[in-house]
Amino acid sequence: MFTIASAKLINIAAVAFTGTALLFGCGSGAAHAGKLVAQVSISRQRMQVLVDGRPAFAWKVSTGRKGYGTPKGLYRPTRLEEMWYSRKYDMSPMPYSVFFRGGYAIHGTNAVRHLGRPASHGCVRLLTANAATFYAMVKQAGFGNTRIVVTD
């Protein structure tokens, strides 16, 4: 049975395949691995993902709420954890974590009602399905080909 949910999954799979093709130069004639850039805008509470300079995704996020800023700057991923639990914040789940500065990560969340406004302890929270997509893209592109840019 074809549903809206399955259409979304098919769309995600198609975009992921396209992203993979771009990352590895398939179909584009490129002989080099692609560049992956996550641009996080604190003021807009959005993250845009670029593959080889082309927009691939744009998602709502939640960054650090008052008293818990998200660090601004240019970063490379430092660690990937498919499932992580924050020891600092009551073992809160952090699925599909892409760490970029110490304990700060881009990761999935179940607190979806907060997406689009500051709500975290400094991490960049995404819908878990979007975090899984980004995690897979970083894993394929590699840390050296991935940049995370956090601006206000």
Tab-separated table of C-alpha atoms in Angstrom:
chain	number	residue	atom	x	y	z
A	1	MET	CA	0.000	0.000	0.000
A	2	PHE	CA	1.374	3.391	-0.987
A	3	THR	CA	0.987	6.075	1.694
A	4	ILE	CA	2.265	9.586	2.312
A	5	ALA	CA	4.752	8.087	4.781
A	6	SER	CA	6.071	5.672	2.156
A	7	ALA	CA	6.269	8.518	-0.372
A	8	LYS	CA	8.400	10.456	2.092
A	9	LEU	CA	10.639	7.406	2.592
A	10	ILE	CA	10.996	6.989	-1.158
A	11	ASN	CA	11.837	10.688	-1.481
A	12	ILE	CA	14.399	10.430	1.329
A	13	ALA	CA	15.946	7.368	-0.307
A	14	ALA	CA	16.079	9.118	-3.690
A	15	VAL	CA	17.673	12.221	-2.204
A	16	ALA	CA	20.102	10.091	-0.178
A	17	PHE	CA	21.029	8.190	-3.350
A	18	THR	CA	21.461	11.451	-5.237
A	19	GLY	CA	23.561	12.811	-2.379
A	20	THR	CA	25.674	9.656	-2.395
A	21	ALA	CA	26.138	9.947	-6.152
A	22	LEU	CA	27.226	13.557	-5.767
A	23	LEU	CA	29.557	12.701	-2.894
A	24	PHE	CA	31.354	10.111	-4.957
A	25	GLY	CA	31.100	11.843	-8.317
A	26	CYS	CA	28.786	9.245	-9.865
A	27	GLY	CA	26.972	10.624	-12.864
A	28	SER	CA	28.708	13.978	-12.636
A	29	GLY	CA	32.019	13.054	-14.224
A	30	ALA	CA	33.884	14.269	-11.133
A	31	ALA	CA	36.867	12.231	-9.996
A	32	HIS	CA	36.972	13.520	-6.416
A	33	ALA	CA	34.937	12.977	-3.277
A	34	GLY	CA	32.319	15.643	-2.668
A	35	LYS	CA	32.294	18.274	0.005
A	36	LEU	CA	29.582	18.256	2.634
A	37	VAL	CA	28.716	21.469	4.477
A	38	ALA	CA	26.175	21.901	7.265
A	39	GLN	CA	25.281	25.563	7.737
A	40	VAL	CA	23.534	26.152	11.072
A	41	SER	CA	21.852	29.518	11.561
A	42	ILE	CA	21.138	30.235	15.217
A	43	SER	CA	18.965	33.272	14.429
A	44	ARG	CA	16.856	31.371	11.880
A	45	GLN	CA	16.918	28.037	13.776
A	46	ARG	CA	17.637	26.271	10.497
A	47	MET	CA	20.321	23.983	9.124
A	48	GLN	CA	21.062	23.780	5.422
A	49	VAL	CA	23.100	20.886	4.059
A	50	LEU	CA	25.125	21.488	0.918
A	51	VAL	CA	26.746	18.810	-1.220
A	52	ASP	CA	29.459	20.159	-3.513
A	53	GLY	CA	28.028	23.630	-2.949
A	54	ARG	CA	24.501	22.632	-3.955
A	55	PRO	CA	21.613	22.724	-1.470
A	56	ALA	CA	20.480	19.205	-0.588
A	57	PHE	CA	18.429	19.693	2.590
A	58	ALA	CA	17.042	22.464	4.804
A	59	TRP	CA	15.733	21.521	8.250
A	60	LYS	CA	14.394	23.170	11.396
A	61	VAL	CA	16.701	22.860	14.394
A	62	SER	CA	16.833	23.789	18.037
A	63	THR	CA	20.059	25.326	19.277
A	64	GLY	CA	21.085	26.428	22.773
A	65	ARG	CA	18.452	28.163	24.836
A	66	LYS	CA	19.212	31.141	27.078
A	67	GLY	CA	22.197	30.349	29.287
A	68	TYR	CA	23.290	27.454	27.033
A	69	GLY	CA	24.758	28.892	23.846
A	70	THR	CA	25.674	26.896	20.798
A	71	PRO	CA	29.307	27.657	19.871
A	72	LYS	CA	29.680	29.666	16.680
A	73	GLY	CA	32.485	28.924	14.271
A	74	LEU	CA	33.799	26.609	11.588
A	75	TYR	CA	34.280	22.965	12.598
A	76	ARG	CA	34.992	19.491	11.310
A	77	PRO	CA	33.279	16.486	12.842
A	78	THR	CA	35.339	14.881	15.581
A	79	ARG	CA	33.266	11.798	16.361
A	80	LEU	CA	30.155	9.904	15.242
A	81	GLU	CA	27.909	8.004	17.639
A	82	GLU	CA	24.836	6.234	16.299
A	83	MET	CA	23.350	6.311	19.804
A	84	TRP	CA	24.782	8.410	22.615
A	85	TYR	CA	23.469	9.255	26.060
A	86	SER	CA	24.442	12.546	27.673
A	87	ARG	CA	26.127	11.841	30.992
A	88	LYS	CA	25.945	15.557	31.767
A	89	TYR	CA	22.164	15.845	31.258
A	90	ASP	CA	20.503	12.837	32.933
A	91	MET	CA	21.442	10.314	30.243
A	92	SER	CA	19.322	12.127	27.652
A	93	PRO	CA	19.328	10.226	24.351
A	94	MET	CA	21.244	11.761	21.453
A	95	PRO	CA	20.584	9.553	18.399
A	96	TYR	CA	22.773	9.933	15.324
A	97	SER	CA	25.240	12.300	16.961
A	98	VAL	CA	27.830	14.124	14.893
A	99	PHE	CA	30.145	15.711	17.465
A	100	PHE	CA	31.934	18.862	16.344
A	101	ARG	CA	33.355	20.523	19.472
A	102	GLY	CA	33.858	18.654	22.731
A	103	GLY	CA	30.420	17.559	23.933
A	104	TYR	CA	28.542	19.616	21.321
A	105	ALA	CA	26.854	17.646	18.566
A	106	ILE	CA	24.263	17.732	15.854
A	107	HIS	CA	21.819	14.982	16.825
A	108	GLY	CA	18.251	13.739	16.715
A	109	THR	CA	15.584	14.569	19.265
A	110	ASN	CA	12.131	13.468	20.309
A	111	ALA	CA	11.335	17.028	21.455
A	112	VAL	CA	10.043	17.905	18.003
A	113	ARG	CA	7.615	20.541	19.241
A	114	HIS	CA	10.640	22.685	20.132
A	115	LEU	CA	12.227	22.542	16.684
A	116	GLY	CA	12.457	25.996	15.177
A	117	ARG	CA	13.321	27.727	18.447
A	118	PRO	CA	16.209	27.591	20.962
A	119	ALA	CA	15.640	24.731	23.396
A	120	SER	CA	18.831	22.705	23.877
A	121	HIS	CA	21.784	22.806	26.242
A	122	GLY	CA	23.929	23.915	23.292
A	123	CYS	CA	23.710	21.032	20.854
A	124	VAL	CA	21.981	21.336	17.497
A	125	ARG	CA	18.852	19.186	17.626
A	126	LEU	CA	17.122	17.818	14.527
A	127	LEU	CA	14.182	15.587	13.783
A	128	THR	CA	15.669	12.114	14.314
A	129	ALA	CA	15.080	11.041	10.693
A	130	ASN	CA	16.955	14.136	9.489
A	131	ALA	CA	19.767	13.466	11.961
A	132	ALA	CA	20.036	9.911	10.594
A	133	THR	CA	20.306	11.285	7.044
A	134	PHE	CA	22.990	13.795	8.037
A	135	TYR	CA	24.876	11.151	10.065
A	136	ALA	CA	24.947	8.809	7.038
A	137	MET	CA	26.129	11.613	4.770
A	138	VAL	CA	28.988	12.511	7.143
A	139	LYS	CA	29.938	8.853	7.458
A	140	GLN	CA	30.155	8.550	3.661
A	141	ALA	CA	31.855	11.883	2.993
A	142	GLY	CA	34.365	11.489	5.828
A	143	PHE	CA	35.449	14.004	8.438
A	144	GLY	CA	37.984	15.614	6.118
A	145	ASN	CA	35.325	16.402	3.501
A	146	THR	CA	32.756	17.706	6.007
A	147	ARG	CA	32.430	21.187	7.476
A	148	ILE	CA	30.005	22.454	10.080
A	149	VAL	CA	29.458	26.204	10.072
A	150	VAL	CA	27.530	27.753	12.980
A	151	THR	CA	26.531	31.394	12.624
A	152	ASP	CA	24.092	33.702	14.371
